[in-house]
XYZ file of N, CA and C in Angstrom:
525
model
N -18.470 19.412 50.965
C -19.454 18.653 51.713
C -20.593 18.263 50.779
N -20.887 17.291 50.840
C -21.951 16.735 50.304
C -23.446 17.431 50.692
N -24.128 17.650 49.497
C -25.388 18.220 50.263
C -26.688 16.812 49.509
N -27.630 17.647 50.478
C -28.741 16.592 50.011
C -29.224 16.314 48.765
N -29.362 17.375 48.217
C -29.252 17.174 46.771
C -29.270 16.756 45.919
N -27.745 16.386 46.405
C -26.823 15.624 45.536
C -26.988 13.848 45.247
N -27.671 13.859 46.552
C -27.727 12.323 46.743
C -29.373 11.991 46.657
N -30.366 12.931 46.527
C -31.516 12.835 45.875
C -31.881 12.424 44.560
N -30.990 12.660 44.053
C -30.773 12.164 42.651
C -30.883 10.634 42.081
N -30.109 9.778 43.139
C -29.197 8.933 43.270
C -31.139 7.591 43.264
N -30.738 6.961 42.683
C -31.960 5.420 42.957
C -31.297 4.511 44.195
N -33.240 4.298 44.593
C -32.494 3.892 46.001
C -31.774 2.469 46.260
N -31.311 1.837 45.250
C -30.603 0.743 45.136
C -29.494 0.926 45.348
N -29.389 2.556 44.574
C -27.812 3.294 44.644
C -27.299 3.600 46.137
N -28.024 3.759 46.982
C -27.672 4.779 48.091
C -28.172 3.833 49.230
N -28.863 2.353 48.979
C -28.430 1.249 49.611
C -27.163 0.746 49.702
N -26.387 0.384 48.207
C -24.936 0.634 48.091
C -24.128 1.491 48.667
N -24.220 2.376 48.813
C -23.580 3.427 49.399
C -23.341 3.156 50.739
N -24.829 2.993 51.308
C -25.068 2.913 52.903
C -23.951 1.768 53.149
N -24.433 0.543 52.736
C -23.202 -0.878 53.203
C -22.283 -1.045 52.537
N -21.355 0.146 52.188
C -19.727 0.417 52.129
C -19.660 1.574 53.138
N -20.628 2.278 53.339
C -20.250 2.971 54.295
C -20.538 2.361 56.139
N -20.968 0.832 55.959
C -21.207 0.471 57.410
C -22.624 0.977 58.383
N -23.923 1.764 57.540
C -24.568 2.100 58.196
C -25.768 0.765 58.019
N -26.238 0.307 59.202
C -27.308 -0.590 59.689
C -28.146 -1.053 58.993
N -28.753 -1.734 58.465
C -30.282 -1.517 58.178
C -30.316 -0.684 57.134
N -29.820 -0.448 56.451
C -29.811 -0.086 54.912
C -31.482 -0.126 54.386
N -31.740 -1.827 54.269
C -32.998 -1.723 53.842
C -34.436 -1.570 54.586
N -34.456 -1.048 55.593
C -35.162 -0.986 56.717
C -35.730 0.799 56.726
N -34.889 1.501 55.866
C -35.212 2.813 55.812
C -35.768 3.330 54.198
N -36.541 4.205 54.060
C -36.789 5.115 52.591
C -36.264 5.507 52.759
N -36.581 6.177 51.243
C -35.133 6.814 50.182
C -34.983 8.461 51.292
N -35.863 9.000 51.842
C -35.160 10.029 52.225
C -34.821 9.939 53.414
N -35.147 8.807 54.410
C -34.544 8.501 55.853
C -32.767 7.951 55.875
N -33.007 7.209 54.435
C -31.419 6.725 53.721
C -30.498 8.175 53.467
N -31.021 8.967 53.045
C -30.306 9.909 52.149
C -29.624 10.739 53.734
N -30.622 10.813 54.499
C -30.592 11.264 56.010
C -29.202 10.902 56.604
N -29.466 9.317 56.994
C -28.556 8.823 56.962
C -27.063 9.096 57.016
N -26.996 8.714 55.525
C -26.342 8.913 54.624
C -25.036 10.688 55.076
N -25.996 11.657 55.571
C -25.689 12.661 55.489
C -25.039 12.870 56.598
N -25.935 12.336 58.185
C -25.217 12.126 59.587
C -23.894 11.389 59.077
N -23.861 10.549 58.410
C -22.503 9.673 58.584
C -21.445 10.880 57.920
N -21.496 10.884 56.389
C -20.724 12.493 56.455
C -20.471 13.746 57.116
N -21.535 14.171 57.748
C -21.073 15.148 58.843
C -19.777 14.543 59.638
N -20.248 13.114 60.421
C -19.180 12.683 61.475
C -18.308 12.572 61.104
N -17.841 12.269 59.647
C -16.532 12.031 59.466
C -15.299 12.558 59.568
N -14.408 12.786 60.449
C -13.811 13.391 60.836
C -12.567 14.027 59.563
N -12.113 14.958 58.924
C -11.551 15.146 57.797
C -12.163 14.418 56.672
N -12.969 14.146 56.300
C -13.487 13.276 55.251
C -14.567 13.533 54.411
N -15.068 13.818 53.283
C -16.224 13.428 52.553
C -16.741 12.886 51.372
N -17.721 12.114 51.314
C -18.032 11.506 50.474
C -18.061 11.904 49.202
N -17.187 11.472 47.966
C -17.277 12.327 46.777
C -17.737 11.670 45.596
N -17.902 11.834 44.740
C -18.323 11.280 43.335
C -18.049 11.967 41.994
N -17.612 10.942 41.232
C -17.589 12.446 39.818
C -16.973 11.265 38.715
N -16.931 12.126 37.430
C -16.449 11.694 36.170
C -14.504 11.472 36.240
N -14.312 10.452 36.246
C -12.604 10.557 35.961
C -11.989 10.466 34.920
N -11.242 11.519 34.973
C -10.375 11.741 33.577
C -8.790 10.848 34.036
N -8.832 10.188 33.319
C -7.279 9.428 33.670
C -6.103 10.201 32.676
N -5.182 10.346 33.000
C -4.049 11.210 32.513
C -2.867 10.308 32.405
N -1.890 10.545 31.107
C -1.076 9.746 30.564
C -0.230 9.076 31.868
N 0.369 9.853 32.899
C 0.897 9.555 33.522
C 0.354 8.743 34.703
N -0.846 8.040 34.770
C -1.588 6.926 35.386
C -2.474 7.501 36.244
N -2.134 8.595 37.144
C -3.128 9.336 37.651
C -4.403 9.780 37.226
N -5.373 10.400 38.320
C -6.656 11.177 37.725
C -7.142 12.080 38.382
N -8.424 12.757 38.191
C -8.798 13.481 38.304
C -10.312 13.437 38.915
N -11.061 13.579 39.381
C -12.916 13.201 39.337
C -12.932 14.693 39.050
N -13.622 14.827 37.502
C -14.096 16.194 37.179
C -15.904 15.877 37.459
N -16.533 17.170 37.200
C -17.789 17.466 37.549
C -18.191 16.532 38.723
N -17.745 16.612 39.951
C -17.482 16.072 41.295
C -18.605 17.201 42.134
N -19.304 16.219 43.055
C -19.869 17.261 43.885
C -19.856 17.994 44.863
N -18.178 18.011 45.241
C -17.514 18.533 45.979
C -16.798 19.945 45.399
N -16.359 21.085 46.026
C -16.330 22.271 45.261
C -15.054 22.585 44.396
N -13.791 20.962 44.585
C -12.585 21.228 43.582
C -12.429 19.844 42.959
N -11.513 19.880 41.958
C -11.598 17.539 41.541
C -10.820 17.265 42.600
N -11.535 16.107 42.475
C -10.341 15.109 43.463
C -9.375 14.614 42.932
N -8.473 14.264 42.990
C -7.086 13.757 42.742
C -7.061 12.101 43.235
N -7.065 10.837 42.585
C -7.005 9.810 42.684
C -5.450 9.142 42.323
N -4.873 8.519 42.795
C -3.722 8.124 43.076
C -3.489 7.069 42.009
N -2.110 6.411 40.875
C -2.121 5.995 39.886
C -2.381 4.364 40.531
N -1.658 4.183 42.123
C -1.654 3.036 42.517
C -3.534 2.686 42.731
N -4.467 3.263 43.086
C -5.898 2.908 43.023
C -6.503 2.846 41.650
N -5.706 3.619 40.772
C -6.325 3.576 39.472
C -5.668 2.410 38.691
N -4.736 1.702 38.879
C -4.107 0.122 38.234
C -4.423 -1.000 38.740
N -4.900 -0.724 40.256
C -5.421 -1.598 41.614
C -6.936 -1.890 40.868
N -7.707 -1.010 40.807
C -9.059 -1.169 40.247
C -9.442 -0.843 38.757
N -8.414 -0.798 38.158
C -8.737 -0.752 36.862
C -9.337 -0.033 36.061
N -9.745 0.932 36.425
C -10.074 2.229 36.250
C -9.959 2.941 35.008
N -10.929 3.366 34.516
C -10.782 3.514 32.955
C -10.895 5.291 32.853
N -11.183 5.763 31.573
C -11.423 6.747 31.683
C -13.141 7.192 31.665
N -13.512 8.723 32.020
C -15.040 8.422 32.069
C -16.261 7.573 33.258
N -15.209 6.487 33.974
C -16.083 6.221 35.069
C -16.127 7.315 35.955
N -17.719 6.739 36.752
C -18.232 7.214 37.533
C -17.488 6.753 38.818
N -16.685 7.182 38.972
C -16.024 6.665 41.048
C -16.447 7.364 42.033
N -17.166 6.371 42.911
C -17.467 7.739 44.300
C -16.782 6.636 45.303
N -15.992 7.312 46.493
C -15.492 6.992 47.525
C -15.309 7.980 48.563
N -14.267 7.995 49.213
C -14.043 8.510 50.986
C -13.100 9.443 50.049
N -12.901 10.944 50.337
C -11.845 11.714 50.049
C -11.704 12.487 51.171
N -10.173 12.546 51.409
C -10.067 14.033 52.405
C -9.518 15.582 51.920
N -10.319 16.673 52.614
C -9.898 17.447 52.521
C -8.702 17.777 52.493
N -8.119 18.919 51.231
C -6.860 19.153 51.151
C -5.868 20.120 52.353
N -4.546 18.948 52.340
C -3.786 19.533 53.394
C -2.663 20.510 53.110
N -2.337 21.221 53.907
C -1.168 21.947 53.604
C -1.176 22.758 52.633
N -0.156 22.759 51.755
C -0.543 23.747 50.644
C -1.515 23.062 49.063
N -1.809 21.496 49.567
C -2.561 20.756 48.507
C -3.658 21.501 48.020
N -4.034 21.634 46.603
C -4.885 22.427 45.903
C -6.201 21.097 46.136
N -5.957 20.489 45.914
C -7.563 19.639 45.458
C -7.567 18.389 46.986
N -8.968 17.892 46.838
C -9.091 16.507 47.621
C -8.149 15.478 47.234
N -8.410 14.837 48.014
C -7.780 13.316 47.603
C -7.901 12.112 47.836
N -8.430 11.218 46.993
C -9.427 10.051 47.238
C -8.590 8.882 48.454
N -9.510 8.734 49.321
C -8.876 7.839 50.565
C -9.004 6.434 50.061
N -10.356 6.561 49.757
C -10.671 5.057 49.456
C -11.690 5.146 48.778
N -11.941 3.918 47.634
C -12.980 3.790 46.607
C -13.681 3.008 46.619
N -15.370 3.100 46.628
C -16.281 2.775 47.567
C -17.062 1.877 46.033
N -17.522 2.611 44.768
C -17.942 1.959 43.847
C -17.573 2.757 42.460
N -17.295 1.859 41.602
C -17.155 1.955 40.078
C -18.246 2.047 39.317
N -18.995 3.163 38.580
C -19.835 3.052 37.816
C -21.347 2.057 38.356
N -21.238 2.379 40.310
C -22.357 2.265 40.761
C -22.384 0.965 41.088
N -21.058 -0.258 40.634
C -20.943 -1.546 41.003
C -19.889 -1.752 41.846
N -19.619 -2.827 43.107
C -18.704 -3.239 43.315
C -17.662 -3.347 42.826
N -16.358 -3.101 43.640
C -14.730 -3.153 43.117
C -14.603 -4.508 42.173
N -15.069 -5.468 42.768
C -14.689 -6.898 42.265
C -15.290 -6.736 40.616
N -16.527 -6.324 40.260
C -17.268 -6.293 39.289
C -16.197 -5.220 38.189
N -15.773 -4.266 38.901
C -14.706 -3.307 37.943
C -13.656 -4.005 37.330
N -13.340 -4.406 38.433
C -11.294 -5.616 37.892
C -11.765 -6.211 37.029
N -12.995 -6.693 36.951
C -13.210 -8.084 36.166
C -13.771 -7.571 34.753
N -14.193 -6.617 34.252
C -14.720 -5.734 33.190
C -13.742 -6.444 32.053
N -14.097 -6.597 30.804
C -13.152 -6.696 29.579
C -12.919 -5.392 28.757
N -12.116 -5.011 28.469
C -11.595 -4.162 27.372
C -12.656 -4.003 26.300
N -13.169 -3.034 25.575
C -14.355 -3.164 25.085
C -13.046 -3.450 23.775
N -12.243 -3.206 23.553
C -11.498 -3.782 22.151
C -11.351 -5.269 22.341
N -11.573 -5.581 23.318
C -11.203 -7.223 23.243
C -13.073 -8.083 23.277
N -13.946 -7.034 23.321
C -15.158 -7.865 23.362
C -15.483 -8.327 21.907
N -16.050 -9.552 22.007
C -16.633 -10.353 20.740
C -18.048 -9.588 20.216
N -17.572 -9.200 19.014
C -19.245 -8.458 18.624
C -20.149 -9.929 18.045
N -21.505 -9.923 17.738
C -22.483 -10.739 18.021
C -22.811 -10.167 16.586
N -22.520 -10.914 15.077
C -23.031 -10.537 13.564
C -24.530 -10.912 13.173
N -25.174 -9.888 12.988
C -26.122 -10.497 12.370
C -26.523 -11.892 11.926
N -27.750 -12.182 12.696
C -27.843 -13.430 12.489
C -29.403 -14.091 11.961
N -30.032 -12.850 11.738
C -31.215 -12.928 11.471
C -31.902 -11.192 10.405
N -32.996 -11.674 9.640
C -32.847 -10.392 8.601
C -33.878 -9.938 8.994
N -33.806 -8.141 8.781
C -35.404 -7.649 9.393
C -35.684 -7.422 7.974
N -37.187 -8.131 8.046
C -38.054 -8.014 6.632
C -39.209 -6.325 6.900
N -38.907 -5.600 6.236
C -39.590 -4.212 6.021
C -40.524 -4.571 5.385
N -40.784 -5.295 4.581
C -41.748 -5.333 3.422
C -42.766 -5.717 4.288
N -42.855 -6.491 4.976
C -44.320 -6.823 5.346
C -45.172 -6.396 5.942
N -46.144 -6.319 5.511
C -47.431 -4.790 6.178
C -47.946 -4.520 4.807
N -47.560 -4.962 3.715
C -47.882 -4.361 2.236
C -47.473 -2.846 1.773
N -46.504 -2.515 2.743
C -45.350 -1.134 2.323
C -44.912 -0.785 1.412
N -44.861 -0.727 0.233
C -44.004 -0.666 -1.309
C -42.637 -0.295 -0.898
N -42.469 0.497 -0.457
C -40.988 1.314 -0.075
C -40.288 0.182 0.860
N -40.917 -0.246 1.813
C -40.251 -0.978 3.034
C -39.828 -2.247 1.963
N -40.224 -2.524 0.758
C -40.165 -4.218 0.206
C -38.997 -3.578 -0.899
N -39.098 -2.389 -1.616
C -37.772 -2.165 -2.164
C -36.627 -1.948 -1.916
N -36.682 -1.993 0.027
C -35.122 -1.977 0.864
C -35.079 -3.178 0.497
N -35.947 -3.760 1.061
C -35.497 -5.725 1.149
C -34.521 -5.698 -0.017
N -35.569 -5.904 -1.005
C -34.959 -5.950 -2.332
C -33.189 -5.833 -2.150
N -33.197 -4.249 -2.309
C -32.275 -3.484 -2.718
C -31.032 -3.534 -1.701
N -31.686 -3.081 -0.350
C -29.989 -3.503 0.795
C -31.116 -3.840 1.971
N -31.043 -5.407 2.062
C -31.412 -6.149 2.944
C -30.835 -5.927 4.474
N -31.443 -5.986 5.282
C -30.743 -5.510 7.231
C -30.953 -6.519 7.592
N -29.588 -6.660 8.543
C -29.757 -8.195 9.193
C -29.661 -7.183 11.143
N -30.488 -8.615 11.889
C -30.483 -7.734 13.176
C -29.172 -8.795 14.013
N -29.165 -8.051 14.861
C -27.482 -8.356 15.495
C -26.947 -6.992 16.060
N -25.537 -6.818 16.853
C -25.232 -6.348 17.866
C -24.912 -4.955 16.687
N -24.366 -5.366 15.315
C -23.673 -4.691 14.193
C -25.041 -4.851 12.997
N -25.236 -3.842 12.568
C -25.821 -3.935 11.309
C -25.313 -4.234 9.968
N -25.959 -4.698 9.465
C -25.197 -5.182 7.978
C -26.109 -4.900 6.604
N -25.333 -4.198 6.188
C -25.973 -3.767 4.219
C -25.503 -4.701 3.398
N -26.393 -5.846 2.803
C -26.031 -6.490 1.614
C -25.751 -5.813 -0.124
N -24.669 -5.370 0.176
C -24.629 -4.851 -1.381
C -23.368 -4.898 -2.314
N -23.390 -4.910 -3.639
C -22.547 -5.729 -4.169
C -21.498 -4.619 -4.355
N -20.067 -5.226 -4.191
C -18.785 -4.642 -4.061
C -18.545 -3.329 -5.393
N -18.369 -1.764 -4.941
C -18.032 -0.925 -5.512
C -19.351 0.054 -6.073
N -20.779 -0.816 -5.475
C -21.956 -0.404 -5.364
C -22.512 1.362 -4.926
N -21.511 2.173 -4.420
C -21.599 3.109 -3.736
C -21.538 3.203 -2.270
């Protein structure tokens, strides 16, 4: 069960989000602790259900895990929600989980509410950070100026350019 806590933490932009995937009213009509309130009646009611959150470890075989979850075992996320939403390793997923049945050891995610605090649509659409374009230096930071001695013998010596990547100008086999 979710305690208050847990969701005290949370910015109240976050737990506006929360509120309208979870269908409660007037979201913005309440503070952060009338929200969190909220928030908490709707989990009580849920009949087999509670709201979970945590770090996912994705495992070779497509499945996962939500470790450090604030619920008292991981949840278990299904490989078909984790290919559906794209799901990486390390996100933050909180959604609907139910308590485990039968002889099931852990929860198990019903449905997934937000990715790293954004909408589903915003997750699918994410690029591969191996496929993102890095941004090269495109401009040089001058140290020297201020009348620094030291800051003007970097220039000199290994010039910095600013950009997404840093860059050392220095001549090949230089050290």
């Amino acid at each position: 069960m979710m305690m208050l806590t847990d969701l005290s933490g949370l910015l109240l932009l976050e737990l506006r989000e929360i509120a309208k995937k979870l269908n409660i009213d007037k979201s913005y009509d309440y503070k952060k602790i009338e929200l969190i309130e909220k928030i908490e009646e709707y989990i009580v009611n849920t009949d087999g259900h509670t709201i979970a959150w945590g770090k996912i470890e994705v495992f070779a075989d497509g499945y996962g895990f939500l470790r450090e979850t604030n619920v008292e075992k991981d949840v278990y996320i299904s490989s078909t929600q984790i290919k559906r939403f794209k799901i990486r390793n390390s996100d933050i997923v909180l959604g609907e989980a139910r308590v485990p049945v039968g002889t099931e050891k852990n929860y198990a995610m019903r449905k997934i509410l937000l990715i790293n605090g954004d909408n589903l649509e915003k997750a699918e659409n994410r690029i591969p950070f191996d496929e993102l374009i890095p941004a090269y230096p495109n401009e040089k930071i001058n140290l020297g100026d201020g009348g620094d001695i030291s800051g003007r013998v970097i220039d000199l010596i290994a010039p910095l350019g600013k950009g997404q990547r840093g860059l050392i100008v220095a001549p090949p086999k230089a050290g």
